[in-house]
Structures are given as structure tokens and as C-alpha cells.
mmCIF file with all atom_site columns, C-alpha atoms in Angstrom:
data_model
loop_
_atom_site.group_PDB
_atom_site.id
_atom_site.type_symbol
_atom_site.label_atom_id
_atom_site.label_alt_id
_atom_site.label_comp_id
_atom_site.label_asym_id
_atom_site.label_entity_id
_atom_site.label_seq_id
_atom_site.pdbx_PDB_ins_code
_atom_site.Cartn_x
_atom_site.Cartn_y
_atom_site.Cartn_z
_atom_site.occupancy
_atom_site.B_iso_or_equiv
_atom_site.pdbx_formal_charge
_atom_site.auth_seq_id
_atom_site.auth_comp_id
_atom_site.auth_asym_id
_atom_site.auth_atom_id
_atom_site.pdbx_PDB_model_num
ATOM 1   C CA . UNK Z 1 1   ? -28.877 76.987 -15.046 1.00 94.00 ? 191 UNK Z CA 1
ATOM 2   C CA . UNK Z 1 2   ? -32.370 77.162 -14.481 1.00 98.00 ? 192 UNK Z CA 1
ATOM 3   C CA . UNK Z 1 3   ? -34.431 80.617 -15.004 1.00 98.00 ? 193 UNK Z CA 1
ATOM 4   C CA . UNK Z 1 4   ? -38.042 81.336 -14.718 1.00 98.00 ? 194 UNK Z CA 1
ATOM 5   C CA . UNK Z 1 5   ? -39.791 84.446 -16.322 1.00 97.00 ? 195 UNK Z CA 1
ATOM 6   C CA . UNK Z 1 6   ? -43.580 85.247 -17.048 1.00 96.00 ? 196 UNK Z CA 1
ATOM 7   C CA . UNK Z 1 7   ? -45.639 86.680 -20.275 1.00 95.00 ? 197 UNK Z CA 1
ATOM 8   C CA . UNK Z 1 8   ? -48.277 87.780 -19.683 1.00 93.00 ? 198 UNK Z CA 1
ATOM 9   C CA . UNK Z 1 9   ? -49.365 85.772 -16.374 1.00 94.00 ? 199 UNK Z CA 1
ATOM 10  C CA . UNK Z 1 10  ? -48.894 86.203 -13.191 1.00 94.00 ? 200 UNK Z CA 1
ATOM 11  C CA . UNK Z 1 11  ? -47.892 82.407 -12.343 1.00 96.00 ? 201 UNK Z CA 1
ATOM 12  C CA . UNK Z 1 12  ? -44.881 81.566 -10.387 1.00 95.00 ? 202 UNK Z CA 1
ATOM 13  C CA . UNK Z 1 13  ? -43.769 78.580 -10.096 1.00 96.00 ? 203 UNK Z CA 1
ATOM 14  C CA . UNK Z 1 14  ? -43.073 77.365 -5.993  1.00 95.00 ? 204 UNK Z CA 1
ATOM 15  C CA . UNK Z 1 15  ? -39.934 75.478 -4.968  1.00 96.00 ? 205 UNK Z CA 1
ATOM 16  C CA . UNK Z 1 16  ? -37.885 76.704 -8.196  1.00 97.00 ? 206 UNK Z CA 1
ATOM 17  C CA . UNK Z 1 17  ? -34.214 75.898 -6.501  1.00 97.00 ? 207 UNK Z CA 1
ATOM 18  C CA . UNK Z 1 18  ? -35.717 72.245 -5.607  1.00 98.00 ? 208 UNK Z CA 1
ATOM 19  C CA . UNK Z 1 19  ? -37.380 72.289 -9.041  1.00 98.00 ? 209 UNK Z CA 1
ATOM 20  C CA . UNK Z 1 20  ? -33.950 73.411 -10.664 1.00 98.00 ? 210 UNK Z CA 1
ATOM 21  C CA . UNK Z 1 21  ? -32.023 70.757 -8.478  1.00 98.00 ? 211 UNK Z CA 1
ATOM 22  C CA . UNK Z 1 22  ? -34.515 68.132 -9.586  1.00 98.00 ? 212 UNK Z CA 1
ATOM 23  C CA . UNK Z 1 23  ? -34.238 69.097 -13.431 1.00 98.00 ? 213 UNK Z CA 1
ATOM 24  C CA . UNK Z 1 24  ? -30.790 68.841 -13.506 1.00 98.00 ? 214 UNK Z CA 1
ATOM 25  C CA . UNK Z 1 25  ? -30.887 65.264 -11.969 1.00 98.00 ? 215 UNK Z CA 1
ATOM 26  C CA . UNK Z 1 26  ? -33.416 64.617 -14.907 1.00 98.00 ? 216 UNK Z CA 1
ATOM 27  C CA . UNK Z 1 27  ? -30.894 65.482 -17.309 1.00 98.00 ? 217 UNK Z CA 1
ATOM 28  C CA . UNK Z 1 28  ? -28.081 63.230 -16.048 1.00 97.00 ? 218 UNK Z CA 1
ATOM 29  C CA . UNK Z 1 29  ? -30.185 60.099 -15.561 1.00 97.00 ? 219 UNK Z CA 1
ATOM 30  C CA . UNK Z 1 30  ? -30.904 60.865 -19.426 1.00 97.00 ? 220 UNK Z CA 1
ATOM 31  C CA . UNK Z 1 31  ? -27.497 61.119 -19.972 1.00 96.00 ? 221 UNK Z CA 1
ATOM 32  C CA . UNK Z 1 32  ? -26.692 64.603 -20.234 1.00 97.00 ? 222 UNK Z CA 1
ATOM 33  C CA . UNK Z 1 33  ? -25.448 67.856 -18.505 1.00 97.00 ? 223 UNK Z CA 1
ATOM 34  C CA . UNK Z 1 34  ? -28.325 70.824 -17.990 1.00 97.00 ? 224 UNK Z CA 1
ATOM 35  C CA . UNK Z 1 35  ? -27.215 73.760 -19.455 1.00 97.00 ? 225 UNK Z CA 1
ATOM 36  C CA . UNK Z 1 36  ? -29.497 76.931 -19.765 1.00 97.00 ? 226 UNK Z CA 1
ATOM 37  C CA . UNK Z 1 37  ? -32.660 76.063 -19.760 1.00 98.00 ? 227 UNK Z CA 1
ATOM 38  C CA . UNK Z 1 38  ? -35.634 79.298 -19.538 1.00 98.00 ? 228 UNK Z CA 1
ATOM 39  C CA . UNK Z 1 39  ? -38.745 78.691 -18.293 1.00 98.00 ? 229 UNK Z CA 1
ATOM 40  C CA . UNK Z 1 40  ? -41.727 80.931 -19.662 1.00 98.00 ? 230 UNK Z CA 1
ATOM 41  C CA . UNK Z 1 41  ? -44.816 81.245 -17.715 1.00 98.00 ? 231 UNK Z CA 1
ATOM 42  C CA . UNK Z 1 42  ? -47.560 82.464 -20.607 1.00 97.00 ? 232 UNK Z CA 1
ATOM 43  C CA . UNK Z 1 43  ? -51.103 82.955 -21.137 1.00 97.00 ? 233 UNK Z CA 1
ATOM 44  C CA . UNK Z 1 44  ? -53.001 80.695 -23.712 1.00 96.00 ? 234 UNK Z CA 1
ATOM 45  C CA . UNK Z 1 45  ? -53.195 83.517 -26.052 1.00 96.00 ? 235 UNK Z CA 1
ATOM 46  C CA . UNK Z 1 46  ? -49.665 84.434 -25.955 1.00 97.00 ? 236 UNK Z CA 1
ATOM 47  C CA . UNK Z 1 47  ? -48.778 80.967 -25.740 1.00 96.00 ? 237 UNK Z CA 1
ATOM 48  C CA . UNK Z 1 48  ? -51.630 80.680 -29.326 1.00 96.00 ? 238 UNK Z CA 1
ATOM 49  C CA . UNK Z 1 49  ? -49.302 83.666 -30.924 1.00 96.00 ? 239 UNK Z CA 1
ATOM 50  C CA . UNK Z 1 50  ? -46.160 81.815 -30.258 1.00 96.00 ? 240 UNK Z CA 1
ATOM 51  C CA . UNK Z 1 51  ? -47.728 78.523 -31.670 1.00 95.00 ? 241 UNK Z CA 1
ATOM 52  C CA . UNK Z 1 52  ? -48.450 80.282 -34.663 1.00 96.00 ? 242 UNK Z CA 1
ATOM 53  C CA . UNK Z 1 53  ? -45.720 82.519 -35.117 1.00 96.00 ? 243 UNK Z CA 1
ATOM 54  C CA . UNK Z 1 54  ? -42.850 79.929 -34.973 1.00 95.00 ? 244 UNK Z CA 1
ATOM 55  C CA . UNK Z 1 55  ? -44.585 76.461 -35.999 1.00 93.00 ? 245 UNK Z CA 1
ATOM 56  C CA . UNK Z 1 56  ? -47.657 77.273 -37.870 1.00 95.00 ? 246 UNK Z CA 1
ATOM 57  C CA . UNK Z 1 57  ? -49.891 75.718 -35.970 1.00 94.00 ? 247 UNK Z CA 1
ATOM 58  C CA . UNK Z 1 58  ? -53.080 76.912 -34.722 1.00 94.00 ? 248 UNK Z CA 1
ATOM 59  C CA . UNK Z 1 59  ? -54.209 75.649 -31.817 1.00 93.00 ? 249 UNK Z CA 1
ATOM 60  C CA . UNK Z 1 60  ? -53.717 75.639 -27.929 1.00 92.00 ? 250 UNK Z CA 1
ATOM 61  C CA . UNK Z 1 61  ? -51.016 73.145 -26.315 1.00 94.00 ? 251 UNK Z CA 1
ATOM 62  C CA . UNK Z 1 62  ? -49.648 72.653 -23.020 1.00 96.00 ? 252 UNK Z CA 1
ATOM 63  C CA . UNK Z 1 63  ? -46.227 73.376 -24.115 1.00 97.00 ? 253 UNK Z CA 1
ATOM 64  C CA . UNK Z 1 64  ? -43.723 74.506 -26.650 1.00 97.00 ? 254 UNK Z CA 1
ATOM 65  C CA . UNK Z 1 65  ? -39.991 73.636 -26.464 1.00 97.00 ? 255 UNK Z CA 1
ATOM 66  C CA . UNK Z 1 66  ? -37.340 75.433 -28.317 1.00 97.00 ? 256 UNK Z CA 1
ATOM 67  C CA . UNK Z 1 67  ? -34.431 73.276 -28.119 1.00 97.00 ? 257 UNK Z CA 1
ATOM 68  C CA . UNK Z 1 68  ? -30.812 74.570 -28.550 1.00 96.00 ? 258 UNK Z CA 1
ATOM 69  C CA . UNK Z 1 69  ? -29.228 71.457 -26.612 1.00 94.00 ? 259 UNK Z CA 1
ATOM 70  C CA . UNK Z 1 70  ? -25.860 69.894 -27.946 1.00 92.00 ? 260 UNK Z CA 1
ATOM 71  C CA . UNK Z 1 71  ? -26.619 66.590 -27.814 1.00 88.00 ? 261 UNK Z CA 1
ATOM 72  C CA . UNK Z 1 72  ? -24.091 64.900 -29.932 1.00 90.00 ? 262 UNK Z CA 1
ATOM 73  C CA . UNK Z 1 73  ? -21.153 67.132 -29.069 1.00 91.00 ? 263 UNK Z CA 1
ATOM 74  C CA . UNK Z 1 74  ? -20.581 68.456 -25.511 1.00 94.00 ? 264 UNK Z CA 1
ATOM 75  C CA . UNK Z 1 75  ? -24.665 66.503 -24.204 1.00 95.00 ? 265 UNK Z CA 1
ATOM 76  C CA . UNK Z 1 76  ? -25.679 69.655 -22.756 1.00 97.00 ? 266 UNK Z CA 1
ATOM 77  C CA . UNK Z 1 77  ? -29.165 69.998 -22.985 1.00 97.00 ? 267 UNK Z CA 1
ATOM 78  C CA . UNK Z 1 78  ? -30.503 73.874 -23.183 1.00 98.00 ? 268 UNK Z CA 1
ATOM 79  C CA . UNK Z 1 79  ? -33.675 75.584 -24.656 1.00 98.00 ? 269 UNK Z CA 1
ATOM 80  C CA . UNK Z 1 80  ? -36.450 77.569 -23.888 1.00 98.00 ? 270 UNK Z CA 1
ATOM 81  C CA . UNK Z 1 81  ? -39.525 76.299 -22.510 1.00 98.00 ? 271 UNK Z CA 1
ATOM 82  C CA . UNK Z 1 82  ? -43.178 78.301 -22.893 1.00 98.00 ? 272 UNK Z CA 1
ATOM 83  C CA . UNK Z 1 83  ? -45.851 76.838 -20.624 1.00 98.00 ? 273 UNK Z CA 1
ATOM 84  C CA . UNK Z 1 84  ? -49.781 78.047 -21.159 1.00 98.00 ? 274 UNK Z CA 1
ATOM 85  C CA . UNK Z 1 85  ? -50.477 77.880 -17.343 1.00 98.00 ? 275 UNK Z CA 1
ATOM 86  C CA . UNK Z 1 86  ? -54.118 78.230 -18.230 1.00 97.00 ? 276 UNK Z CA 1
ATOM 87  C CA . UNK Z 1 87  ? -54.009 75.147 -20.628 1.00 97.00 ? 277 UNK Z CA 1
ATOM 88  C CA . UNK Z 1 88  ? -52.242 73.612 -18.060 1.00 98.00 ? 278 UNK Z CA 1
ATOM 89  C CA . UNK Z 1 89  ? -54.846 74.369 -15.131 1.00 98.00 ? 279 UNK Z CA 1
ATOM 90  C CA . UNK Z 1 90  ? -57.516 72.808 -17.486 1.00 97.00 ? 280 UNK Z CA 1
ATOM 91  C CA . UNK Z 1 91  ? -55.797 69.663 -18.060 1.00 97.00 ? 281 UNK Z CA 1
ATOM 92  C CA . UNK Z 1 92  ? -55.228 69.382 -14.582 1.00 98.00 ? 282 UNK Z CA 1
ATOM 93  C CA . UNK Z 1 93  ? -59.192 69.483 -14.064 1.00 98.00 ? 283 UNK Z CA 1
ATOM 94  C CA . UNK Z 1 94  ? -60.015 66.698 -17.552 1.00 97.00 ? 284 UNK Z CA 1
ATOM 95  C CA . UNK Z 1 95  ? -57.344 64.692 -16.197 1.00 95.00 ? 285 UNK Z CA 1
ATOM 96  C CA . UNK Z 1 96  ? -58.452 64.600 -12.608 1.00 97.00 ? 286 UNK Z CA 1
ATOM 97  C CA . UNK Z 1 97  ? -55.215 65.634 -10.819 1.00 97.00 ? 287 UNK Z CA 1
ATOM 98  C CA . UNK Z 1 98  ? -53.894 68.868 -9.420  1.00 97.00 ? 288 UNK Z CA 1
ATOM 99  C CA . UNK Z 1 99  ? -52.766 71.785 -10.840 1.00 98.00 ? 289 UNK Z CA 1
ATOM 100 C CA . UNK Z 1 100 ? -49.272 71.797 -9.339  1.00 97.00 ? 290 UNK Z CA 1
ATOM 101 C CA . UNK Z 1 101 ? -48.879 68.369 -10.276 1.00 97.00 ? 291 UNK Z CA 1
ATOM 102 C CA . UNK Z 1 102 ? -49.894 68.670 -13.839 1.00 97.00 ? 292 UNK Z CA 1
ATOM 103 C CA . UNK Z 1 103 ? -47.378 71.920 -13.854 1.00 98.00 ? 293 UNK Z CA 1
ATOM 104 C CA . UNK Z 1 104 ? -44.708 69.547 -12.194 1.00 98.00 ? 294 UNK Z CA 1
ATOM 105 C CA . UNK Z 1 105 ? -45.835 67.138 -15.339 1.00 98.00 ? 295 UNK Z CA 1
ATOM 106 C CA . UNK Z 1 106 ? -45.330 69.959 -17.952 1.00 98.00 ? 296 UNK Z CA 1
ATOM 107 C CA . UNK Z 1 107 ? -42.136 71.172 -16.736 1.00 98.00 ? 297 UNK Z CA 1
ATOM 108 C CA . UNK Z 1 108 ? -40.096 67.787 -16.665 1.00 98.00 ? 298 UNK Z CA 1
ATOM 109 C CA . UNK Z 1 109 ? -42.103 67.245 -19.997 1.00 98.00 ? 299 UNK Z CA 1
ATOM 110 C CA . UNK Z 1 110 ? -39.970 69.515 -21.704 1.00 98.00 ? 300 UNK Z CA 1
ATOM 111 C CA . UNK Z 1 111 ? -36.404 68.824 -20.188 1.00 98.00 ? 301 UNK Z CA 1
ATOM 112 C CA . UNK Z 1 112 ? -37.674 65.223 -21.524 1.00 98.00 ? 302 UNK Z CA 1
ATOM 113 C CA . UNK Z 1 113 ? -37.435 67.129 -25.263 1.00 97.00 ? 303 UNK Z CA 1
ATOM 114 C CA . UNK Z 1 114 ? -34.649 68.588 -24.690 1.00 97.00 ? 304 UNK Z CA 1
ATOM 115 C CA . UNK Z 1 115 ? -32.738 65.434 -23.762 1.00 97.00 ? 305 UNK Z CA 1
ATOM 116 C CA . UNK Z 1 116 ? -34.094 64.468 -27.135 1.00 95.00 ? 306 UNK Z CA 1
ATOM 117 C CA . UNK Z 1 117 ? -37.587 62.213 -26.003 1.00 95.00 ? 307 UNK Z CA 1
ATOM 118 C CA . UNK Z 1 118 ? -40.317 63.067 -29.016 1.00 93.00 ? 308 UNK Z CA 1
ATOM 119 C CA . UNK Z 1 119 ? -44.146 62.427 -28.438 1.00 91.00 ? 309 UNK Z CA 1
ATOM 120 C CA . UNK Z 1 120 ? -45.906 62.271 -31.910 1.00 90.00 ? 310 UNK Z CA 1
ATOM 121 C CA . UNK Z 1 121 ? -45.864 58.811 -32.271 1.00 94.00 ? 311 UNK Z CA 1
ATOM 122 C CA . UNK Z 1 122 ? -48.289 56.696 -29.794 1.00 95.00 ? 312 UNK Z CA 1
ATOM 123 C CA . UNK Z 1 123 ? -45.374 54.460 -28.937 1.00 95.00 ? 313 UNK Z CA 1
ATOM 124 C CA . UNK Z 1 124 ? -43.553 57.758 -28.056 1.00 94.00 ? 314 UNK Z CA 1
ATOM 125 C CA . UNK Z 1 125 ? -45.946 59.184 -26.500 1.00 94.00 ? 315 UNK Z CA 1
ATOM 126 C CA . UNK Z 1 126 ? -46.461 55.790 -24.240 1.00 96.00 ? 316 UNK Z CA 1
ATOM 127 C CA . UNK Z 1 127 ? -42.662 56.271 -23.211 1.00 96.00 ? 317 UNK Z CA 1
ATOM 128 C CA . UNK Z 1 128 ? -42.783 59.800 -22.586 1.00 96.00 ? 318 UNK Z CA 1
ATOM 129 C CA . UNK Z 1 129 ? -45.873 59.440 -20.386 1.00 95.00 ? 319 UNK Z CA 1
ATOM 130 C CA . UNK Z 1 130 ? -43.389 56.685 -18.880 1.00 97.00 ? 320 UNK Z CA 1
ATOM 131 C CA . UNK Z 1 131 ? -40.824 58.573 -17.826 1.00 97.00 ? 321 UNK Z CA 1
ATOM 132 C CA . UNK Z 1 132 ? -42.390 61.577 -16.699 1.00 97.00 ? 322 UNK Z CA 1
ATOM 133 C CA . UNK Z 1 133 ? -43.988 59.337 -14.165 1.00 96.00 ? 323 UNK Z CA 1
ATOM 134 C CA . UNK Z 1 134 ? -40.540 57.917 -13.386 1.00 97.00 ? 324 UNK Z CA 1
ATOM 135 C CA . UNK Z 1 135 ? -38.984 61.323 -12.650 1.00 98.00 ? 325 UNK Z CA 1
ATOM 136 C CA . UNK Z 1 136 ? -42.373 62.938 -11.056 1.00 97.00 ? 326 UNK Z CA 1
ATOM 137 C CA . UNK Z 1 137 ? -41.727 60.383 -8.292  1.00 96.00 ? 327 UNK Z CA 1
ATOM 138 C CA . UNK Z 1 138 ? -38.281 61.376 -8.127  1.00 93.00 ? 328 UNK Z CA 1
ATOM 139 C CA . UNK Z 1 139 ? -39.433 65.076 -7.046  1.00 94.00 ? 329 UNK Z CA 1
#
């Protein structure tokens, strides 16, 4: 199941049953079963303390992805997903595309992780960007 929540922002994401419906499609065509999966809706400096807080790192990003998925045993994919929606309206703007779009790009970006799909290598990054743009036309 599919939940939404804000910190901190008042962001809400439209079409959330077609965006759940469309998430759990995701999953299976990666091979697994969406579980619980929350969505959090933060600002960047929220979003900054989180970074911080749990991985040490300080600087702004799009998106962090805490993964609890069982991917080995039962392939349910579940996790909680915190999306700056400010960082995310300023990519949309370098990159040249629109906000709900880039949102659209964020949120399938981290069912991607939790169906196990890293990004820190350029070749995985190259296949991430991949099938995002596989499963964005799938919306």
C-alpha cells in the first residue's frame, strides 16, 4: 500500500490512487510485489537534516530512500521515500521539463531502489535513467 504524508511542505501529490496503481505495476514488471511503501513530501532543509542525520552527508538531493523491502525472501518491496519538492522544482527548471514530470521522475525513482536498482555508478546511473523513462511512459 501506497501512503503519502508531508514535512514541512505543503505539496500534494495529484492522481495518488493512479500514481499508487502505477507503482505497483512498477514493482511487478521488476519482479516483485509492492508492499508498504510511504511517501514523504519535505522541504530542502528538512530533507538537509534527514541527509545528515541518517547518512552523513551534507548536501541537498532529490531523494532519500529507506529501504526495508524483502527482496530475497517473500520480493516485497517496502520503504520510505523523502522527496525535497523544492530540489525537485529546481531540477525540473536546469533540466528543462516540468515540475510534475520531474516529481513523476522522483517518485518511480525510488520504487526503482527499492526493487533493488542503485545509481552511483555511471553505468547504473545510465540504466536507472533507462528505466525510469520506460515506466514514465507507462503512466
Amino acid at each position: 500500500m501506497v501512503r503519502y504524508y508531508n514535512d514541512s511542505t505543503t505539496f500534494r501529490l495529484p492522481e495518488k490512487r493512479r500514481t499508487a496503481a502505477w507503482l505497483a505495476r512498477v514493482a511487478e514488471a521488476e519482479g516483485y510485489t509492492l508492499g508498504d511503501v510511504n511517501y514523504i513530501f519535505c522541504s530542502s532543509e528538512r530533507h538537509l537534516e534527514i541527509n545528515k542525520e541518517f547518512l552523513h552527508h551534507d548536501y541537498y538531493t532529490d531523494i532519500i530512500t529507506f529501504d526495508y523491502s524483502d527482496r530475497k525472501g517473500t520480493r516485497v518491496v517496502a520503504g520510505d521515500v523523502f522527496i525535497d519538492v523544492e530540489t525537485v522544482r529546481d531540477n525540473a527548471r536546469i533540466y528543462g521539463t516540468r515540475f510534475r514530470d520531474e516529481m513523476r521522475r522522483v517518485v518511480v525513482h525510488g520504487v526503482l531502489h527499492l526493487c533493488g536498482q542503485r545509481d552511483k555508478s555511471p553505468s547504473a546511473e545510465k540504466m536507472m535513467h533507462r528505466k525510469e523513462d520506460k515506466y514514465l511512459a507507462l503512466f
